[in-house]
Short mmCIF file of C-alpha atoms in Angstrom, two decimals:
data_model
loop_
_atom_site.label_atom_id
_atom_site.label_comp_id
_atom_site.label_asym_id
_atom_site.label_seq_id
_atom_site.Cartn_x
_atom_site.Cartn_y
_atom_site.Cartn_z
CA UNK V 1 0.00 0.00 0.00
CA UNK V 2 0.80 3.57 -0.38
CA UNK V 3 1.17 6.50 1.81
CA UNK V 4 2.34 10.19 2.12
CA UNK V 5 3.69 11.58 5.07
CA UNK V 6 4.00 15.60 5.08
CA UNK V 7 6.46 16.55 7.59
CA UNK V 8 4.76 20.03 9.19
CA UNK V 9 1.45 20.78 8.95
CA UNK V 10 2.15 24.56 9.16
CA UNK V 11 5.32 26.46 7.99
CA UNK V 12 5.95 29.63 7.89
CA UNK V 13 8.12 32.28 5.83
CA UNK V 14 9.06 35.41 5.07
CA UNK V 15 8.26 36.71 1.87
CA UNK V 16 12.13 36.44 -0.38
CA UNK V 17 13.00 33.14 1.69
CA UNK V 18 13.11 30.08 1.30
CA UNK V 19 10.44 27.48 0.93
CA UNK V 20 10.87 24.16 1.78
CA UNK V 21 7.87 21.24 1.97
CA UNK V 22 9.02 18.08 3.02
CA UNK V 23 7.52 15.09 1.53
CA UNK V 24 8.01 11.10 1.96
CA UNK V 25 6.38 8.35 0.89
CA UNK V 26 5.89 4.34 0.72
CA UNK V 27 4.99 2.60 -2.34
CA UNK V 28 5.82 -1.15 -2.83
CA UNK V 29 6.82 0.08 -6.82
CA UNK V 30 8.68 3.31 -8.77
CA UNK V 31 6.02 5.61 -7.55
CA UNK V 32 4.82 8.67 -9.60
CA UNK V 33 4.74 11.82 -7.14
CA UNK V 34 3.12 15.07 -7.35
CA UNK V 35 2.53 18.19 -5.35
CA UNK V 36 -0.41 20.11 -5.99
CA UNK V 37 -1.94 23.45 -4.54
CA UNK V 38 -5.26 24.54 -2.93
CA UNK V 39 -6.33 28.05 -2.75
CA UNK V 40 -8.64 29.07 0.15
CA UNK V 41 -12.16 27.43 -1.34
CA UNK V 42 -10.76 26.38 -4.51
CA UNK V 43 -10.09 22.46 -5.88
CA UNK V 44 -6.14 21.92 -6.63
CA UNK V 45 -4.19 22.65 -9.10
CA UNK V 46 -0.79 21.02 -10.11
CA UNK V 47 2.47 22.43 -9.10
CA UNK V 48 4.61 19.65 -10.77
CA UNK V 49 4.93 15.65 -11.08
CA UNK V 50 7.65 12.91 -11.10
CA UNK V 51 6.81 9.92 -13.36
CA UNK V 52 10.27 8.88 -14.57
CA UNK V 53 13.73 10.36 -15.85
CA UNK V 54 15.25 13.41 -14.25
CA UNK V 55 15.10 13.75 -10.69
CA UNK V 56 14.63 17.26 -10.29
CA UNK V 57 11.81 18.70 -11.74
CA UNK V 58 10.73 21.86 -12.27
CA UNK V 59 6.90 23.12 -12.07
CA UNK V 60 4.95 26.38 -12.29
CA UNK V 61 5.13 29.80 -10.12
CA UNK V 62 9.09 29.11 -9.86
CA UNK V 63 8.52 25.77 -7.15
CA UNK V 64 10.64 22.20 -8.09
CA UNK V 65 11.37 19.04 -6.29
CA UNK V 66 13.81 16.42 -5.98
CA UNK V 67 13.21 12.93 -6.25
CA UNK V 68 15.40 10.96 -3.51
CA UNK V 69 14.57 7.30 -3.79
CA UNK V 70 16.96 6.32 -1.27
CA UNK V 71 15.36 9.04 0.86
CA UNK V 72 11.93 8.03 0.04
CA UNK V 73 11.53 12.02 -0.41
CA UNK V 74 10.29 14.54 -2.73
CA UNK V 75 10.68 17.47 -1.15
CA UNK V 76 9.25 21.09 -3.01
CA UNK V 77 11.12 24.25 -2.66
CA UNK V 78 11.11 27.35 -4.01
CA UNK V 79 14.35 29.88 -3.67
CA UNK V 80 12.07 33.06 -2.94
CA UNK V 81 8.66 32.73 -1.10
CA UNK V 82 6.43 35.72 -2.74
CA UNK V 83 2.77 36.69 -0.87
CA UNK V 84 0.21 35.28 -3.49
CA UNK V 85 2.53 31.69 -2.69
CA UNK V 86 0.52 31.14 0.46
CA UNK V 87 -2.05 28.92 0.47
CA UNK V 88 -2.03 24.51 1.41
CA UNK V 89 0.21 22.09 -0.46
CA UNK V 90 -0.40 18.26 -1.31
CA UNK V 91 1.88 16.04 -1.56
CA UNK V 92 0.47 12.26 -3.45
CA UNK V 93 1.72 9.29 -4.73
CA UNK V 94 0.10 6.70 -7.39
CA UNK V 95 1.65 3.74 -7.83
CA UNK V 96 3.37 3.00 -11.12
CA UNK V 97 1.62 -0.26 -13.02
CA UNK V 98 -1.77 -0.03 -11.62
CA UNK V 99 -4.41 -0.06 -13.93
CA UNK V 100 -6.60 3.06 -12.76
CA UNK V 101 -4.98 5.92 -11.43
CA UNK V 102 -5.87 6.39 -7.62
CA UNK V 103 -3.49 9.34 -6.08
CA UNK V 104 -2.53 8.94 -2.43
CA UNK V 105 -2.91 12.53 -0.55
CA UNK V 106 -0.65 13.21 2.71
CA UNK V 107 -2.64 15.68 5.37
CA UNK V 108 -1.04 19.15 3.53
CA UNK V 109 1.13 21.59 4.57
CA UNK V 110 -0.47 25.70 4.83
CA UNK V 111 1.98 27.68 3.81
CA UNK V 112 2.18 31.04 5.17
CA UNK V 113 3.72 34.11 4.28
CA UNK V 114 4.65 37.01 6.13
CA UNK V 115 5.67 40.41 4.74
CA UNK Z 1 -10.36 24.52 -23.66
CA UNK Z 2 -12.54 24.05 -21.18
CA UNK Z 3 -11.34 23.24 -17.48
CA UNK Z 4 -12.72 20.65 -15.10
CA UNK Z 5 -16.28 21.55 -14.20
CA UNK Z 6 -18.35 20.58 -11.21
CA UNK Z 7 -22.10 21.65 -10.22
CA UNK Z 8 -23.21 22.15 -7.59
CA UNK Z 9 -20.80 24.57 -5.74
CA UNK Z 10 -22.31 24.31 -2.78
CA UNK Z 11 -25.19 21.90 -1.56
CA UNK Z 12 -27.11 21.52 2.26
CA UNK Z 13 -28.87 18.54 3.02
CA UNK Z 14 -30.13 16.48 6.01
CA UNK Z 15 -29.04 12.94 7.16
CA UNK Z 16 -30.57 10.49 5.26
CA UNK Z 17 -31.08 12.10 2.19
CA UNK Z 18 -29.48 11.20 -0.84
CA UNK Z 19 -27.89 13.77 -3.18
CA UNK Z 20 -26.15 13.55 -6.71
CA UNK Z 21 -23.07 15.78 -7.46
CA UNK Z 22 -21.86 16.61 -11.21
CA UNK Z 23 -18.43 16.53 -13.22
CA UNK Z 24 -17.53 17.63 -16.56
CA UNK Z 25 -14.46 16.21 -17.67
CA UNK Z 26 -11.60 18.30 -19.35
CA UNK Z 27 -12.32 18.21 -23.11
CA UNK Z 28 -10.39 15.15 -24.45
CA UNK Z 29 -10.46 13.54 -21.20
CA UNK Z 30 -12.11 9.85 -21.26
CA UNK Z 31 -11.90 9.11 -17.26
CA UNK Z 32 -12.86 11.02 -14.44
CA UNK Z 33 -12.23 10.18 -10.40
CA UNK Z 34 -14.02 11.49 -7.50
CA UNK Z 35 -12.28 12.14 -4.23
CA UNK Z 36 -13.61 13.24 -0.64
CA UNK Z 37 -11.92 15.91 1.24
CA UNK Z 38 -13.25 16.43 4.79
CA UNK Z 39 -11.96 19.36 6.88
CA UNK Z 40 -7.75 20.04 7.11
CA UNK Z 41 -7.24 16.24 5.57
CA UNK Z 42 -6.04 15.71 2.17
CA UNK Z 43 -8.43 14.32 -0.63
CA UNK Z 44 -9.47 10.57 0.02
CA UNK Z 45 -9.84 8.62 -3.23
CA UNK Z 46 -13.83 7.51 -3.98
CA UNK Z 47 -13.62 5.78 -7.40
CA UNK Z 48 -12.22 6.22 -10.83
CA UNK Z 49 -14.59 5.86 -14.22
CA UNK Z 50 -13.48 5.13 -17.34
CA UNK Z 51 -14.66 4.91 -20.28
CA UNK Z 52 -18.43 4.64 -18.53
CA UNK Z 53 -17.29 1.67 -16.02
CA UNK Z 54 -16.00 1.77 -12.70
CA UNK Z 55 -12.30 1.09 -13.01
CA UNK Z 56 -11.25 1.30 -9.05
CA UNK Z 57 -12.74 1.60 -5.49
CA UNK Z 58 -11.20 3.12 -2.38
CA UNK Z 59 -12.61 2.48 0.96
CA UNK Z 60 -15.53 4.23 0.63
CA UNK Z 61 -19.31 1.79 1.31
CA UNK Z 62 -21.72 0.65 -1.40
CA UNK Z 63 -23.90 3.94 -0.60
CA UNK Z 64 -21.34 6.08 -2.74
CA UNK Z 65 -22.21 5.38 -6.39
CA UNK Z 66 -21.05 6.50 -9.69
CA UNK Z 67 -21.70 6.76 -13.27
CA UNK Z 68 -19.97 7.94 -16.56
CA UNK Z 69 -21.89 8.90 -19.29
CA UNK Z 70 -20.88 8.59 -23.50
CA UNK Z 71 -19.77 12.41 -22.83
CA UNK Z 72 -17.35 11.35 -20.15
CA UNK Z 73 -18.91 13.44 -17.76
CA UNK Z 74 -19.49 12.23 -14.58
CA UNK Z 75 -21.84 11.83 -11.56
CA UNK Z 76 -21.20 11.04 -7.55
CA UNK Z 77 -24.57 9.97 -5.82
CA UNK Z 78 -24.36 9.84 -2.18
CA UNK Z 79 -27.65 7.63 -0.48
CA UNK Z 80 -28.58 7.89 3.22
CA UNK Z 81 -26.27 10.96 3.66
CA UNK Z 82 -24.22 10.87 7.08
CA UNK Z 83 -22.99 13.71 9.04
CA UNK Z 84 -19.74 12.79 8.28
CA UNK Z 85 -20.45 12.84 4.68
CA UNK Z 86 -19.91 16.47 4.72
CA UNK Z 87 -16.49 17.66 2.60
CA UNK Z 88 -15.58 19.10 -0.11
CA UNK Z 89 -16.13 16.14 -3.31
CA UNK Z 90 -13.26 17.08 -5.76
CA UNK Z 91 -13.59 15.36 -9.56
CA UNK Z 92 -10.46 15.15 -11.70
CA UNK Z 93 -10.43 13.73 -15.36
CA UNK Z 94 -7.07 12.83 -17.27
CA UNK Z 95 -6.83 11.25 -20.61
CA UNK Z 96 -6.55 7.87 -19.60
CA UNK Z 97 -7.31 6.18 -16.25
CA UNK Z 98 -3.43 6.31 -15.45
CA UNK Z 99 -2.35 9.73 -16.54
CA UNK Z 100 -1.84 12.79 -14.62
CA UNK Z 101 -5.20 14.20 -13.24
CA UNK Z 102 -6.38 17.62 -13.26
CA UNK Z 103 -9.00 19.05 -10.64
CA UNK Z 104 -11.96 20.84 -10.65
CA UNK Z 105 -13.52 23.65 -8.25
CA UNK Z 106 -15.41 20.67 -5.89
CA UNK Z 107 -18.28 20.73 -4.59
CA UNK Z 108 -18.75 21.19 -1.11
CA UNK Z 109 -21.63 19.08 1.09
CA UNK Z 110 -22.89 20.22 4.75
CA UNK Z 111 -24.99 17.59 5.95
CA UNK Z 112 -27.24 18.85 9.30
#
């Protein structure tokens, strides 16, 4: 079975440093990973995915993560937090070689950002 | 191109009611899953339709149904509501039933 742990359900930044979301997971195969974003009242959108090659990979709004597979990590970072960044992060897994595609959500992570 | 669409936005009902909640799938998009976010959790996976039949379960009871229709779009029905069936019900459709999936707005349940 899968699972996502977020390490930190709160973290807090000011705005121009750095953001760091820590991410690890358990999957029994190569997992696919992705972080995605929820705005106060809003669904999520996706911030960026690993599903195979590079290891670092870059997504939108300036955020990227590293695949660590002897970490079992996928942290997200971002060098410069800016004020419209704050809102809760998801971290999920799916499991490579199933044959539908059910995501594995860890708790989230609220970002906030102080001036 | 159109996003991920879902309708209601927001929906009150009492226990024991039943209520049906509606998806339209990203255009080119044949499957479309259905997850259950209750309050500060992350989304819990429902099921997963494609191409119109069920194509994987979480651990949610026989009381949470589904259907696809020729469109692709989607529908979550929800019999002998429970308190604790209030959350916010996010749909997501990708182009196949393993691809990256892409969210909608959700729809968001209070059950009194």
């Amino acid at each position: 079975a899968q699972s996502v742990t977020q390490l930190g359900s709160h973290v807090s930044v000011s705005e121009g440093a750095l953001v760091l979301l820590r991410c690890n997971y358990s999957s029994s195969v190569p997992p696919y990973l992705f972080w995605y974003v929820q705005y106060p009242n809003q669904g999520l959108q996706l911030l960026l995915k690993y599903t195979t090659g590079a290891t670092l990979v870059k997504g939108i709004n300036g955020f990227e993560a590293e695949f660590k597979k002897s970490e079992t990590s996928f942290h997200l970072t971002k060098p410069s937090a800016h004020m419209s960044d704050a809102a809760e992060y998801f971290c999920a897994v799916r499991s490579g070689g199933t044959s539908y595609g059910k995501l594995t959500f860890g708790q989230g992570t609220i970002l906030t950002v102080h001036p | 191109e159109t996003g991920v669409t879902q309708s209601p936005t927001h929906l009150i009902k009492t226990r024991g009611q039943q209520v049906t909640l509606r998806c339209s799938s990203q255009s080119g998009h044949n499957t479309v899953s259905w997850y259950q976010q209750a309050l500060g959790q992350g989304p819990q996976f429902i099921f997963q339709y494609y191409r119109e039949e069920e194509n994987g379960r979480g651990n949610f009871p026989p009381r949470f149904s589904g259907l696809q229709f020729p469109n692709y779009s989607s529908e979550l029905n929800v019999n002998a509501l429970e308190l604790d069936d209030s959350a916010l019900y996010l749909c997501a459709s990708s182009l196949k039933a393993i691809e990256t999936q892409y969210f909608g707005p959700g729809t968001r349940l209070l059950v009194l």
